[in-house]
CSV table of C-alpha atoms and ligand atoms in Angstrom, one decimal:
chain,number,residue,atom,x,y,z
A,1,MET,CA,25.7,-17.8,6.2
A,2,MET,CA,23.9,-14.5,6.0
A,3,GLN,CA,21.7,-13.5,8.9
A,4,THR,CA,18.0,-14.0,8.3
A,5,PRO,CA,15.5,-12.7,7.5
A,6,TYR,CA,16.3,-11.7,3.9
A,7,TYR,CA,14.7,-11.7,0.5
A,8,LEU,CA,16.9,-13.6,-1.9
A,9,ILE,CA,16.5,-12.7,-5.6
A,10,ASP,CA,17.9,-15.4,-7.8
A,11,ARG,CA,19.5,-14.0,-11.0
A,12,GLN,CA,19.0,-17.1,-13.0
A,13,LYS,CA,15.4,-17.5,-12.1
A,14,LEU,CA,14.7,-13.9,-12.9
A,15,LEU,CA,16.5,-14.3,-16.2
A,16,ARG,CA,14.1,-17.1,-17.1
A,17,ASN,CA,11.2,-14.7,-16.9
A,18,MET,CA,13.2,-12.0,-18.8
A,19,GLU,CA,13.9,-14.4,-21.7
A,20,ILE,CA,10.1,-15.0,-22.1
A,21,ILE,CA,9.5,-11.3,-22.1
A,22,ALA,CA,12.2,-10.8,-24.7
A,23,HIS,CA,10.6,-13.5,-26.9
A,24,ILE,CA,7.2,-11.8,-26.5
A,25,ARG,CA,8.6,-8.5,-27.5
A,26,GLU,CA,10.2,-9.9,-30.6
A,27,GLN,CA,7.3,-12.1,-31.7
A,28,SER,CA,4.4,-9.7,-31.0
A,29,GLY,CA,6.0,-6.3,-31.5
A,30,ALA,CA,4.7,-5.3,-28.1
A,31,LYS,CA,6.9,-3.3,-25.7
A,32,ALA,CA,7.2,-4.3,-22.0
A,33,LEU,CA,7.3,-1.9,-19.1
A,34,LEU,CA,8.0,-3.2,-15.6
A,35,ALA,CA,5.1,-2.2,-13.2
A,36,LEU,CA,7.0,-0.7,-10.2
A,37,LYS,CA,4.0,-1.1,-7.9
A,38,CYS,CA,4.8,-4.8,-7.9
A,39,PHE,CA,8.5,-4.8,-7.8
A,40,ALA,CA,10.8,-1.8,-7.3
A,41,THR,CA,14.0,-3.4,-5.9
A,42,TRP,CA,16.3,-1.3,-8.0
A,43,SER,CA,19.4,-3.3,-7.4
A,44,ALA,CA,17.9,-6.0,-9.6
A,45,PHE,CA,17.1,-3.6,-12.5
A,46,GLU,CA,20.5,-4.2,-14.1
A,47,ILE,CA,19.4,-7.8,-14.5
A,48,MET,CA,16.1,-6.7,-16.2
A,49,ARG,CA,17.0,-3.6,-18.2
A,50,ASP,CA,18.2,-5.4,-21.3
A,51,TYR,CA,15.0,-7.4,-21.6
A,52,MET,CA,12.4,-4.7,-21.0
A,53,ASP,CA,11.7,-1.3,-22.5
A,54,GLY,CA,11.3,0.7,-19.3
A,55,THR,CA,8.9,1.1,-16.4
A,56,THR,CA,5.4,2.2,-15.5
A,57,SER,CA,4.3,3.8,-12.3
A,58,SER,CA,1.5,4.6,-9.9
A,59,SER,CA,2.8,7.7,-8.3
A,60,LEU,CA,5.3,10.6,-8.6
A,61,PHE,CA,7.9,8.7,-6.6
A,62,GLU,CA,7.6,5.6,-8.7
A,63,VAL,CA,7.9,7.5,-12.0
A,64,ARG,CA,11.1,9.2,-10.7
A,65,LEU,CA,12.5,5.9,-9.5
A,66,GLY,CA,11.8,4.4,-12.9
A,67,ARG,CA,13.5,7.3,-14.7
A,68,GLU,CA,16.5,7.4,-12.4
A,69,ARG,CA,17.1,3.8,-11.7
A,70,PHE,CA,15.8,1.8,-14.7
A,71,GLY,CA,15.8,4.2,-17.6
A,72,GLY,CA,14.3,3.5,-21.0
A,73,GLU,CA,10.7,4.4,-21.6
A,74,THR,CA,9.0,5.8,-18.6
A,75,HIS,CA,5.2,5.9,-18.3
A,76,ALA,CA,3.6,8.0,-15.5
A,77,TYR,CA,0.2,7.0,-14.3
A,78,SER,CA,-1.6,7.8,-11.1
A,79,VAL,CA,-5.2,7.3,-10.0
A,80,ALA,CA,-5.1,11.1,-9.3
A,81,TRP,CA,-2.3,13.6,-9.7
A,82,ALA,CA,-2.1,16.5,-7.2
A,83,ASP,CA,-1.6,20.0,-8.5
A,84,HIS,CA,1.9,20.2,-6.9
A,85,GLU,CA,3.0,16.9,-8.5
A,86,ILE,CA,2.1,17.2,-12.1
A,87,ASP,CA,5.1,19.3,-13.4
A,88,GLU,CA,7.7,17.0,-11.8
A,89,ALA,CA,5.8,13.9,-13.0
A,90,VAL,CA,5.9,15.3,-16.6
A,91,SER,CA,9.6,16.1,-16.2
A,92,HIS,CA,10.5,12.4,-15.5
A,93,ALA,CA,8.1,10.8,-18.1
A,94,ASP,CA,7.8,10.0,-21.8
A,95,LYS,CA,4.1,9.5,-21.5
A,96,ILE,CA,1.6,10.5,-18.9
A,97,ILE,CA,-1.7,8.5,-18.5
A,98,PHE,CA,-4.6,10.2,-16.8
A,99,ASN,CA,-7.2,8.2,-14.9
A,100,SER,CA,-10.1,10.4,-15.8
A,101,VAL,CA,-11.4,13.0,-18.3
A,102,GLY,CA,-11.4,15.4,-15.3
A,103,GLN,CA,-7.7,15.0,-14.7
A,104,LEU,CA,-6.9,15.1,-18.4
A,105,ASN,CA,-8.8,18.4,-18.9
A,106,ARG,CA,-7.2,19.9,-15.8
A,107,PHE,CA,-3.6,18.9,-16.6
A,108,ALA,CA,-3.3,18.4,-20.4
A,109,GLY,CA,-1.9,21.9,-20.8
A,110,ARG,CA,0.9,21.2,-18.4
A,111,ALA,CA,1.8,17.9,-20.1
A,112,GLU,CA,2.0,19.3,-23.6
A,113,GLY,CA,5.7,18.4,-24.1
A,114,ILE,CA,5.0,14.6,-23.7
A,115,ALA,CA,2.5,12.0,-25.0
A,116,ARG,CA,-0.8,11.9,-23.1
A,117,GLY,CA,-3.1,9.0,-22.6
A,118,LEU,CA,-6.3,8.1,-20.8
A,119,ARG,CA,-7.2,5.0,-18.8
A,120,LEU,CA,-10.2,3.2,-20.1
A,121,ASN,CA,-12.3,0.8,-18.1
A,122,PRO,CA,-13.9,-1.9,-20.2
A,123,GLY,CA,-16.2,-3.1,-17.3
A,124,VAL,CA,-14.9,-6.7,-17.5
A,125,SER,CA,-12.1,-8.2,-15.5
A,126,SER,CA,-10.5,-11.6,-14.7
A,127,SER,CA,-10.2,-10.9,-11.0
A,128,SER,CA,-11.9,-13.1,-8.6
A,129,PHE,CA,-11.2,-10.7,-5.7
A,130,ASP,CA,-13.5,-7.8,-5.3
A,131,LEU,CA,-10.7,-5.9,-3.6
A,132,ALA,CA,-8.5,-6.2,-6.7
A,133,ASP,CA,-11.2,-6.0,-9.4
A,134,PRO,CA,-10.7,-2.9,-11.5
A,135,ALA,CA,-14.1,-3.5,-13.1
A,136,ARG,CA,-16.0,-3.7,-9.7
A,137,PRO,CA,-19.2,-1.7,-9.5
A,138,PHE,CA,-18.6,2.1,-9.4
A,139,SER,CA,-14.8,1.5,-10.0
A,140,ARG,CA,-12.8,4.7,-10.1
A,141,LEU,CA,-10.1,3.1,-12.3
A,142,GLY,CA,-10.5,4.7,-15.7
A,143,GLU,CA,-13.3,6.0,-17.9
A,144,TRP,CA,-16.2,3.7,-18.9
A,145,ASP,CA,-18.1,6.0,-21.3
A,146,ALA,CA,-16.9,5.9,-24.9
A,147,GLY,CA,-19.0,8.9,-25.8
A,148,LEU,CA,-17.3,11.0,-23.1
A,149,VAL,CA,-13.9,9.9,-24.2
A,150,GLU,CA,-14.6,10.7,-27.8
A,151,SER,CA,-15.1,14.3,-26.8
A,152,VAL,CA,-11.4,14.6,-25.6
A,153,LEU,CA,-9.8,12.5,-28.3
A,154,ASP,CA,-7.8,15.6,-29.6
A,155,ARG,CA,-5.9,15.6,-26.2
A,156,VAL,CA,-4.6,12.1,-26.1
A,157,SER,CA,-2.6,9.8,-28.4
A,158,GLY,CA,-3.3,6.5,-26.6
A,159,PHE,CA,-5.0,4.5,-23.9
A,160,MET,CA,-4.2,2.3,-21.0
A,161,ILE,CA,-6.5,-0.6,-20.2
A,162,HIS,CA,-5.7,-2.8,-17.2
A,163,ASN,CA,-8.3,-5.5,-16.5
A,164,ASN,CA,-6.3,-8.8,-16.1
A,165,CYS,CA,-5.4,-10.1,-12.7
A,166,GLU,CA,-2.9,-13.0,-12.4
A,167,ASN,CA,-4.7,-14.3,-15.5
A,168,ALA,CA,-3.0,-17.6,-16.7
A,169,ASP,CA,-6.0,-18.4,-19.0
A,170,PHE,CA,-5.2,-17.4,-22.5
A,171,ALA,CA,-8.7,-18.1,-23.7
A,172,LEU,CA,-10.1,-15.7,-21.1
A,173,PHE,CA,-7.5,-13.0,-22.1
A,174,ASP,CA,-8.5,-13.5,-25.7
A,175,ARG,CA,-12.2,-13.2,-24.9
A,176,MET,CA,-11.7,-10.1,-22.8
A,177,LEU,CA,-9.6,-8.4,-25.5
A,178,GLY,CA,-12.4,-9.1,-27.9
A,179,GLN,CA,-14.8,-7.3,-25.6
A,180,ILE,CA,-12.4,-4.4,-25.4
A,181,GLU,CA,-12.3,-4.3,-29.2
A,182,GLU,CA,-16.1,-4.3,-29.4
A,183,ARG,CA,-16.6,-1.7,-26.7
A,184,PHE,CA,-13.8,0.7,-27.6
A,185,GLY,CA,-13.0,-0.1,-31.2
A,186,PRO,CA,-13.6,3.3,-32.7
A,187,LEU,CA,-11.5,4.9,-30.0
A,188,LEU,CA,-8.7,2.4,-30.5
A,189,HIS,CA,-8.6,3.1,-34.3
A,190,TYR,CA,-7.8,6.7,-33.4
A,191,ALA,CA,-4.9,5.8,-31.0
A,192,ASP,CA,-1.2,5.5,-31.7
A,193,TRP,CA,-0.6,3.3,-28.8
A,194,VAL,CA,-2.5,1.1,-26.3
A,195,SER,CA,-1.2,-0.3,-23.1
A,196,LEU,CA,-2.9,-3.5,-22.0
A,197,GLY,CA,-1.7,-3.2,-18.5
A,198,GLY,CA,-0.4,-6.1,-16.3
A,199,GLY,CA,-2.0,-9.1,-14.7
A,200,ILE,CA,-1.3,-11.5,-17.7
A,201,HIS,CA,0.5,-14.5,-16.3
A,202,PHE,CA,2.4,-15.3,-19.5
A,203,THR,CA,5.4,-16.7,-17.5
A,204,ALA,CA,3.3,-19.5,-16.0
A,205,GLU,CA,4.2,-23.1,-16.9
A,206,ASN,CA,2.6,-24.1,-20.2
A,207,TYR,CA,1.2,-20.6,-21.0
A,208,PRO,CA,0.7,-20.6,-24.8
A,209,VAL,CA,3.2,-17.8,-25.4
A,210,ASN,CA,3.1,-18.0,-29.2
A,211,ALA,CA,-0.7,-17.8,-29.4
A,212,PHE,CA,-0.5,-14.8,-27.0
A,213,CYS,CA,2.0,-13.1,-29.3
A,214,ASP,CA,-0.1,-13.7,-32.4
A,215,ARG,CA,-3.1,-12.2,-30.6
A,216,LEU,CA,-1.1,-9.1,-29.6
A,217,ARG,CA,0.2,-8.7,-33.1
A,218,ALA,CA,-3.3,-9.0,-34.6
A,219,PHE,CA,-4.7,-6.4,-32.2
A,220,SER,CA,-1.8,-4.1,-33.0
A,221,GLU,CA,-2.3,-4.5,-36.8
A,222,ARG,CA,-6.1,-4.2,-36.6
A,223,PHE,CA,-6.0,-0.8,-34.9
A,224,GLY,CA,-2.6,0.4,-36.1
A,225,VAL,CA,-1.2,0.8,-32.5
A,226,GLN,CA,2.0,0.2,-30.6
A,227,VAL,CA,1.0,-2.3,-27.9
A,228,TYR,CA,2.5,-2.0,-24.4
A,229,LEU,CA,2.4,-4.6,-21.7
A,230,GLU,CA,3.0,-3.7,-18.0
A,231,PRO,CA,4.0,-6.9,-16.3
A,232,GLY,CA,4.6,-6.8,-12.6
A,233,GLU,CA,4.1,-10.3,-11.1
A,234,ALA,CA,4.8,-12.1,-14.5
A,235,ALA,CA,8.2,-10.4,-14.6
A,236,VAL,CA,9.3,-11.6,-11.2
A,237,THR,CA,7.3,-14.7,-10.4
A,238,ASN,CA,9.2,-17.5,-8.8
A,239,SER,CA,12.4,-15.6,-8.8
A,240,THR,CA,12.7,-14.8,-5.1
A,241,THR,CA,12.5,-16.4,-1.6
A,242,LEU,CA,12.1,-15.0,1.8
A,243,GLU,CA,14.8,-16.7,3.9
A,244,VAL,CA,13.8,-17.2,7.6
A,245,THR,CA,15.0,-19.1,10.7
A,246,VAL,CA,13.0,-21.0,13.2
A,247,LEU,CA,13.2,-19.3,16.6
A,248,ASP,CA,10.9,-21.5,18.6
A,249,THR,CA,8.5,-24.5,18.4
A,250,LEU,CA,5.5,-25.3,20.5
A,251,PHE,CA,2.6,-27.7,20.5
A,252,ASN,CA,-0.9,-26.2,21.0
A,253,GLY,CA,-3.0,-29.0,19.5
A,254,LYS,CA,-0.8,-28.6,16.3
A,255,HIS,CA,2.9,-28.3,15.9
A,256,LEU,CA,3.8,-24.7,15.6
A,257,ALA,CA,7.1,-23.1,14.5
A,258,ILE,CA,7.8,-19.4,15.0
A,259,VAL,CA,10.2,-17.8,12.5
A,260,ASP,CA,12.1,-14.5,12.6
A,261,SER,CA,9.8,-12.8,10.1
A,262,SER,CA,6.2,-11.7,9.8
A,263,VAL,CA,3.5,-12.2,7.2
A,264,GLU,CA,1.9,-8.9,8.2
A,265,ALA,CA,5.2,-7.0,7.8
A,266,HIS,CA,7.0,-8.9,5.0
A,267,MET,CA,4.4,-10.7,2.9
A,268,LEU,CA,1.3,-8.6,3.5
A,269,ASP,CA,-0.5,-9.6,0.4
A,270,LEU,CA,-0.9,-13.2,1.7
A,271,LEU,CA,-3.0,-11.8,4.5
A,272,ILE,CA,-4.9,-9.3,2.4
A,273,TYR,CA,-5.9,-12.0,-0.1
A,274,ARG,CA,-6.2,-14.8,2.6
A,275,GLU,CA,-3.7,-17.0,0.8
A,276,SER,CA,-1.1,-19.4,2.1
A,277,ALA,CA,2.6,-19.0,1.5
A,278,ARG,CA,4.5,-21.7,-0.3
A,279,VAL,CA,7.3,-23.9,1.0
A,280,GLU,CA,9.1,-26.5,-1.1
A,281,PRO,CA,9.1,-29.5,-1.3
A,282,ASP,CA,6.3,-29.5,1.4
A,283,GLU,CA,6.8,-33.3,1.9
A,284,GLY,CA,7.5,-35.5,4.9
A,285,GLU,CA,5.9,-36.8,8.0
A,286,TYR,CA,6.2,-33.7,10.2
A,287,GLU,CA,3.6,-31.1,9.8
A,288,TYR,CA,4.0,-27.5,11.2
A,289,MET,CA,2.1,-24.3,11.1
A,290,ILE,CA,4.7,-21.7,10.3
A,291,CYS,CA,4.0,-18.5,12.2
A,292,GLY,CA,5.4,-15.0,12.2
A,293,LYS,CA,6.8,-13.3,15.2
A,294,SER,CA,4.5,-10.2,15.3
A,295,CYS,CA,1.8,-10.1,18.0
A,296,LEU,CA,-1.0,-10.5,15.4
A,297,ALA,CA,-2.8,-13.7,16.2
A,298,GLY,CA,-3.3,-14.5,12.5
A,299,ASP,CA,0.3,-13.9,11.5
A,300,ILE,CA,0.7,-17.3,9.9
A,301,PHE,CA,2.5,-18.2,6.7
A,302,GLY,CA,0.7,-21.5,6.4
A,303,THR,CA,0.9,-25.2,7.3
A,304,PHE,CA,3.6,-27.3,5.6
A,305,ARG,CA,5.2,-30.7,5.8
A,306,PHE,CA,8.9,-31.3,6.6
A,307,ARG,CA,11.1,-34.5,6.5
A,308,GLU,CA,12.6,-33.8,10.0
A,309,PRO,CA,11.1,-32.2,13.1
A,310,LEU,CA,11.8,-28.5,13.2
A,311,LYS,CA,14.1,-27.0,15.8
A,312,PRO,CA,15.4,-23.5,16.6
A,313,GLY,CA,18.1,-22.5,14.1
A,314,ASP,CA,16.5,-24.4,11.1
A,315,ARG,CA,16.2,-22.4,7.9
A,316,ILE,CA,13.1,-22.2,5.8
A,317,ALA,CA,12.7,-20.6,2.3
A,318,ILE,CA,9.3,-19.1,1.7
A,319,GLN,CA,8.8,-19.3,-2.1
A,320,ASP,CA,7.7,-16.7,-4.6
A,321,ALA,CA,8.5,-13.6,-2.4
A,322,ALA,CA,9.2,-11.0,-5.1
A,323,GLY,CA,5.9,-9.4,-6.2
A,324,TYR,CA,4.0,-7.1,-3.9
A,325,THR,CA,6.2,-8.0,-1.0
A,326,MET,CA,9.3,-5.7,-0.8
A,327,VAL,CA,7.2,-2.8,-2.0
A,328,LYS,CA,4.7,-3.4,0.9
A,329,LYS,CA,7.1,-4.3,3.7
A,330,ASN,CA,6.6,-2.3,6.9
A,331,TRP,CA,7.9,-1.8,10.4
A,332,PHE,CA,4.9,-3.3,12.3
A,333,ASN,CA,6.0,-4.4,15.8
A,334,GLY,CA,9.5,-3.1,14.9
A,335,VAL,CA,10.2,-6.6,13.5
A,336,GLN,CA,13.6,-6.7,11.8
A,337,MET,CA,13.0,-5.8,8.2
A,338,PRO,CA,14.5,-8.5,5.9
A,339,ALA,CA,17.7,-7.6,4.1
A,340,ILE,CA,17.8,-7.9,0.3
A,341,ALA,CA,20.3,-10.1,-1.4
A,342,ILE,CA,21.0,-11.4,-4.9
A,343,ARG,CA,22.1,-15.0,-5.7
A,344,GLU,CA,24.5,-14.6,-8.6
A,345,GLY,CA,24.9,-17.0,-11.5
A,346,ASP,CA,27.9,-18.7,-9.7
A,347,GLY,CA,25.8,-19.4,-6.6
A,348,SER,CA,27.4,-16.6,-4.4
A,349,ILE,CA,25.0,-14.4,-2.4
A,350,ARG,CA,25.5,-10.6,-2.5
A,351,LYS,CA,23.7,-8.5,0.1
A,352,VAL,CA,22.4,-5.3,-1.6
A,353,ARG,CA,20.6,-3.7,1.3
A,354,GLU,CA,20.1,-4.1,5.0
A,355,PHE,CA,17.9,-2.3,7.4
A,356,THR,CA,18.9,-1.1,10.9
A,357,PHE,CA,17.4,0.5,13.9
A,358,ALA,CA,18.1,3.9,12.3
A,359,ASP,CA,15.8,3.1,9.4
A,360,PHE,CA,13.1,2.1,11.8
A,361,GLU,CA,13.5,5.2,13.9
A,362,ARG,CA,13.6,7.4,10.8
A,363,SER,CA,10.4,6.0,9.4
A,364,LEU,CA,8.6,7.9,12.1
A,365,SER,CA,9.2,11.0,14.1
B,1,LIG,C1,-2.3,-0.2,-14.3
B,1,LIG,C2,-1.5,-1.4,-13.9
B,1,LIG,N1,-0.5,-1.9,-14.6
B,1,LIG,C3,0.2,-3.0,-14.3
B,1,LIG,C4,-0.1,-3.7,-13.1
B,1,LIG,C5,0.7,-4.9,-12.8
B,1,LIG,O1,0.0,-6.0,-12.6
B,1,LIG,P1,0.6,-7.4,-12.3
B,1,LIG,O2,1.6,-7.3,-11.2
B,1,LIG,O3,-0.5,-8.3,-11.9
B,1,LIG,O4,1.2,-7.9,-13.6
B,1,LIG,C6,-1.1,-3.2,-12.3
B,1,LIG,C7,-1.5,-3.9,-11.0
B,1,LIG,O5,-2.3,-3.6,-10.3
B,1,LIG,C8,-1.9,-2.1,-12.7
B,1,LIG,O6,-2.9,-1.6,-11.9
């Protein structure tokens, strides 16, 4: 048995999502780029490469990783490029998407060799978290003013619009796309391509995938554009667990179990968005609050039910640990960083990365 903690990527489960992406590409004509901000574990790219067109990025390092480790079509986007980054970003990319007219005007000349685009902000979003809402008041994420964008149309061939957030509601997606069509229609007619960003939960159970494909195709035909999708979470959802071991149990009014991992260090988004982790089957008569081993008082995965009392040495699999986990893991408290492993089709587990004291030491100076 492999030493915990480790993230365990299940090839078969990842392939389930990939098959849905392949179907959407075929049915809708849209291209699909993996959003590296969500998942950048490059050992798994060989599982994904045949089903996706390439990658999109949020920084110079991500665009380089996408080009070198994934291949295919490589989109470069950043909220703001620095002067010393732009030439290298262009060298790795097929398209570069600027976040503002200011950045476009400043760097268009240095990106002449590749396609250029601009991020638009339609002012509507599906996010219920202010923190993650690209359309929040005064949002810096893209240009809102169609008139201003019209004045730079000669410098771009397409647009990126990201305003969905874990949106599993097709009717809402459809409505918001309608608002985009209304607000930016004349600009979209001019474009060759439009990326609709990520945040569309088309791999969720019972998502009406065919209606989604029809809507994408209709949008593409109406404006004469190549549509791109930038799935992050939808590409990797439910494919990965964080495997941990119980180190101690105590009773402080509730039964507590401390495991060899940390929410703060290994599944940070749960804390940021104040969500509970998921454990399956979460059934039985014994209830435990599963706690991380960092010193943060609120380092808690959640409260779950078990069929037997927990004891040191018991293993627990924290579900859905692929998106926004490995890309955000950190060395808080010097807690052992989880290794990364892949469960192959035959059930065998292959370790693809482990982290040592040297990695911890090298992360600072
Ligand atoms: C521009 C852009 N594209 C794609 C994504 C990926 O989103 P998700 O992981 O929700 O699919 C994000 C997420 O923030 C984004 O900002």
